[in-house]
Amino acid sequence: MKPTLSKPEAMIFDLDGTLFQTETLLLPAYHATFDQLRAEGAYTGATPPESEILGSLGMLLEHIWQRVMPDVDVQVHRRADDLLLDYQIQGLLRGEGHLYEGVAETLTALRDHGVRLFVASNGLEPYVKGVVQHKELGPLFEGLYSAGEFQTRSKVDLVRMLMETYGIKSAWMVGDRSSDVEAGRENGLTVIGCDYAGFRKEGELEDADVRISSFCELLELMQSK
């Protein structure tokens, strides 16, 4: 049986693997990116396995490419940034990509309970804002923070900046990767580990206060006041 926690002033959500089923948008864009890099002569060889990029989600994009294609020049990484973003935005415009089950309904219920809602993601600004906009979640959130917009070097710094800007004193950090756990811990937040995406490595959520197996469980955790 999961504990019941006091209602926080705010909840800060990771995006990929927490609200959004990233692979439903990412993987077609990933393959298209490598097809284009090969067409431009910037990359040779087979597309790295999908597991390489899925296992890197939650990292800063520059670190993702260092892992996915470590033996190419940094200019190729930056070109991959642009291509991947462009293909993902095109996918959103076509209606591709899906939220996890119950996300929109649960966020609406949390907002109705008076909880302030925010996103803190290590992704690029147009991607983060594009997903929220195209999935019609925009009116639910008070702020959307991305490492791409604020040029932060860690999610710890991004969450700290968000909390200072909005005067947040108590919050839950909700996410699926060790970067989310670290961001919550270092900023004195209750950490809710999302254990349903399947991108994490063994042990990444060990230090979370509570783990949930579906997004809807957030409402069960929150004590009504």
Coordinates of C-alpha atoms in Angstrom, one line a residue:
M1 CA 0.0 0.0 0.0
K2 CA 1.4 3.4 -1.0
P3 CA 1.6 6.2 1.6
T4 CA -0.7 9.2 1.5
L5 CA 1.3 12.5 1.3
S6 CA 0.2 16.0 2.2
K7 CA -0.9 18.1 -0.8
P8 CA 2.0 20.2 -2.1
E9 CA 1.8 23.7 -3.3
A10 CA 3.1 22.6 -6.7
M11 CA 4.1 19.6 -8.8
I12 CA 7.0 19.8 -11.2
F13 CA 6.9 17.2 -14.0
D14 CA 9.5 15.8 -16.3
L15 CA 8.2 15.5 -19.8
D16 CA 9.7 12.5 -21.6
G17 CA 8.8 9.2 -20.0
T18 CA 6.5 11.0 -17.4
L19 CA 3.8 12.8 -19.3
F20 CA 4.7 11.9 -22.9
Q21 CA 5.3 8.6 -24.5
T22 CA 8.5 9.9 -26.1
E23 CA 9.2 6.9 -28.3
T24 CA 5.9 7.4 -30.2
L25 CA 7.3 10.6 -31.7
L26 CA 11.1 10.2 -31.2
L27 CA 11.8 6.9 -33.0
P28 CA 10.5 7.9 -36.5
A29 CA 12.3 11.2 -36.2
Y30 CA 15.5 9.4 -35.0
H31 CA 15.6 7.2 -38.1
A32 CA 14.8 10.1 -40.4
T33 CA 17.7 12.1 -38.8
F34 CA 20.2 9.4 -39.6
D35 CA 18.9 9.0 -43.1
Q36 CA 19.4 12.7 -43.7
L37 CA 22.9 12.7 -42.1
R38 CA 23.9 9.9 -44.4
A39 CA 22.4 11.7 -47.4
E40 CA 24.5 14.8 -46.5
G41 CA 27.6 12.7 -46.1
A42 CA 27.9 13.7 -42.4
Y43 CA 27.5 10.2 -41.1
T44 CA 28.3 6.7 -42.5
G45 CA 27.3 3.3 -41.3
A46 CA 24.1 1.9 -39.8
T47 CA 21.8 3.9 -37.6
P48 CA 22.7 3.2 -33.9
P49 CA 20.2 0.9 -32.1
E50 CA 17.1 2.5 -30.8
S51 CA 18.0 1.3 -27.3
E52 CA 21.0 3.8 -27.4
I53 CA 18.8 6.9 -27.6
L54 CA 15.9 5.5 -25.5
G55 CA 18.4 4.7 -22.8
S56 CA 19.7 8.3 -22.9
L57 CA 16.4 10.0 -22.4
G58 CA 16.6 12.4 -19.5
M59 CA 20.1 13.5 -20.4
L60 CA 21.0 16.8 -22.0
L61 CA 20.9 16.5 -25.8
E62 CA 24.7 17.1 -26.2
H63 CA 25.3 14.2 -23.8
I64 CA 22.8 12.0 -25.7
W65 CA 24.7 12.4 -29.0
Q66 CA 28.0 11.8 -27.3
R67 CA 26.6 8.4 -26.2
V68 CA 24.8 7.6 -29.5
M69 CA 27.6 8.6 -31.9
P70 CA 30.7 9.2 -29.9
D71 CA 33.2 9.0 -32.9
V72 CA 31.9 11.9 -35.0
D73 CA 32.7 15.6 -34.9
V74 CA 30.7 17.9 -32.6
Q75 CA 29.3 19.8 -35.7
V76 CA 27.5 16.6 -36.7
H77 CA 26.0 16.4 -33.2
R78 CA 24.7 20.0 -33.6
R79 CA 23.3 19.1 -37.1
A80 CA 21.6 16.1 -35.5
D81 CA 20.0 18.5 -32.9
D82 CA 18.5 20.6 -35.7
L83 CA 17.3 17.6 -37.7
L84 CA 15.8 15.7 -34.8
L85 CA 13.9 18.7 -33.5
D86 CA 12.6 19.5 -37.0
Y87 CA 11.4 16.0 -37.6
Q88 CA 9.7 15.8 -34.2
I89 CA 7.9 19.2 -34.7
Q90 CA 6.8 17.9 -38.1
G91 CA 5.5 14.8 -36.4
L92 CA 3.6 16.8 -33.8
L93 CA 2.0 18.8 -36.6
R94 CA 0.8 15.5 -38.2
G95 CA -0.7 14.4 -34.8
E96 CA 2.0 11.9 -33.9
G97 CA 3.0 11.2 -30.4
H98 CA 0.9 10.2 -27.4
L99 CA 0.5 11.1 -23.8
Y100 CA 0.5 8.3 -21.2
E101 CA -3.0 7.1 -20.2
G102 CA -4.8 9.5 -17.8
V103 CA -2.3 12.3 -18.1
A104 CA -4.7 15.0 -19.2
E105 CA -7.4 14.0 -16.8
T106 CA -5.1 13.7 -13.8
L107 CA -3.4 17.0 -14.5
T108 CA -6.9 18.7 -14.8
A109 CA -7.9 17.1 -11.4
L110 CA -4.7 18.3 -9.7
R111 CA -5.2 21.8 -11.0
D112 CA -8.8 21.7 -9.8
H113 CA -7.4 20.7 -6.3
G114 CA -5.4 23.9 -6.4
V115 CA -2.0 22.4 -7.2
R116 CA 0.3 24.6 -9.3
L117 CA 1.7 22.7 -12.3
F118 CA 5.0 23.1 -14.0
V119 CA 7.3 21.2 -16.5
A120 CA 11.1 21.0 -16.1
S121 CA 12.7 19.1 -18.9
N122 CA 16.3 18.7 -20.2
G123 CA 14.9 19.0 -23.8
L124 CA 15.0 21.8 -26.3
E125 CA 12.6 24.7 -25.9
P126 CA 10.6 24.3 -29.1
Y127 CA 10.2 20.5 -28.4
V128 CA 9.0 20.9 -24.9
K129 CA 6.6 23.7 -25.7
G130 CA 5.5 22.0 -28.9
V131 CA 4.5 18.8 -27.1
V132 CA 2.5 20.7 -24.5
Q133 CA 0.8 22.9 -27.1
H134 CA 0.0 20.1 -29.6
K135 CA -1.3 17.8 -26.8
E136 CA -3.5 20.7 -25.6
L137 CA -2.0 20.8 -22.1
G138 CA -0.9 24.4 -22.2
P139 CA -3.7 26.0 -20.1
L140 CA -2.9 23.6 -17.2
F141 CA 0.7 24.7 -16.6
E142 CA 1.9 27.8 -15.0
G143 CA 5.4 27.5 -16.4
L144 CA 7.4 25.4 -18.9
Y145 CA 11.1 25.2 -18.1
S146 CA 13.6 23.6 -20.5
A147 CA 17.4 23.3 -20.4
G148 CA 17.4 24.5 -24.0
E149 CA 15.7 27.8 -23.1
F150 CA 17.6 28.5 -19.9
Q151 CA 20.9 26.9 -20.8
T152 CA 21.2 25.1 -17.5
R153 CA 23.8 22.4 -17.1
S154 CA 21.7 20.1 -14.9
K155 CA 18.1 19.6 -13.9
V156 CA 19.0 20.5 -10.4
D157 CA 19.8 24.0 -11.6
L158 CA 16.7 24.2 -13.8
V159 CA 14.3 23.2 -11.0
R160 CA 16.0 25.6 -8.6
M161 CA 15.6 28.4 -11.1
L162 CA 11.9 27.5 -11.6
M163 CA 11.2 27.4 -7.8
E164 CA 12.9 30.8 -7.2
T165 CA 11.1 32.5 -10.1
Y166 CA 7.7 31.3 -9.0
G167 CA 8.3 31.5 -5.2
I168 CA 7.5 27.8 -4.7
K169 CA 8.1 26.6 -1.1
S170 CA 6.8 23.0 -1.3
A171 CA 6.5 20.7 -4.3
W172 CA 6.7 17.2 -5.7
M173 CA 9.2 16.4 -8.4
V174 CA 7.7 13.8 -10.7
G175 CA 9.9 12.0 -13.2
D176 CA 11.3 8.7 -14.4
R177 CA 15.1 9.2 -14.4
S178 CA 17.9 9.7 -12.0
S179 CA 18.2 13.3 -13.1
D180 CA 14.7 13.9 -11.8
V181 CA 15.5 12.2 -8.5
E182 CA 18.6 14.2 -8.1
A183 CA 16.8 17.5 -9.0
G184 CA 14.1 16.8 -6.3
R185 CA 16.6 15.7 -3.6
E186 CA 18.9 18.6 -4.1
N187 CA 16.1 21.1 -4.0
G188 CA 14.4 19.6 -0.9
L189 CA 11.3 18.2 -2.7
T190 CA 9.3 15.0 -2.4
V191 CA 10.3 12.8 -5.3
I192 CA 7.7 10.7 -7.1
G193 CA 9.4 8.1 -9.4
C194 CA 7.5 7.1 -12.5
D195 CA 8.1 3.4 -13.1
Y196 CA 6.1 2.9 -16.3
A197 CA 8.2 4.2 -19.2
G198 CA 10.8 1.5 -19.3
F199 CA 13.7 3.9 -20.2
R200 CA 15.4 3.8 -16.8
K201 CA 18.3 1.7 -15.7
E202 CA 18.1 -0.6 -12.7
G203 CA 18.3 1.4 -9.5
E204 CA 17.6 4.8 -10.9
L205 CA 14.5 5.4 -8.8
E206 CA 15.8 3.8 -5.6
D207 CA 16.0 7.2 -3.9
A208 CA 12.5 8.3 -4.8
D209 CA 10.1 8.7 -1.9
V210 CA 7.4 6.9 -3.8
R211 CA 7.2 5.0 -7.1
I212 CA 4.1 4.9 -9.2
S213 CA 3.2 2.4 -11.9
S214 CA 0.6 4.7 -13.7
F215 CA 0.2 8.5 -13.8
C216 CA -3.2 8.4 -12.3
E217 CA -1.8 7.2 -9.0
L218 CA -0.7 10.8 -8.2
L219 CA -4.3 11.5 -7.2
E220 CA -4.3 8.6 -4.8
L221 CA -1.1 9.7 -3.2
M222 CA -2.3 13.2 -2.5
Q223 CA -4.1 13.8 0.8
S224 CA -7.2 16.0 0.2
K225 CA -7.4 19.1 2.4

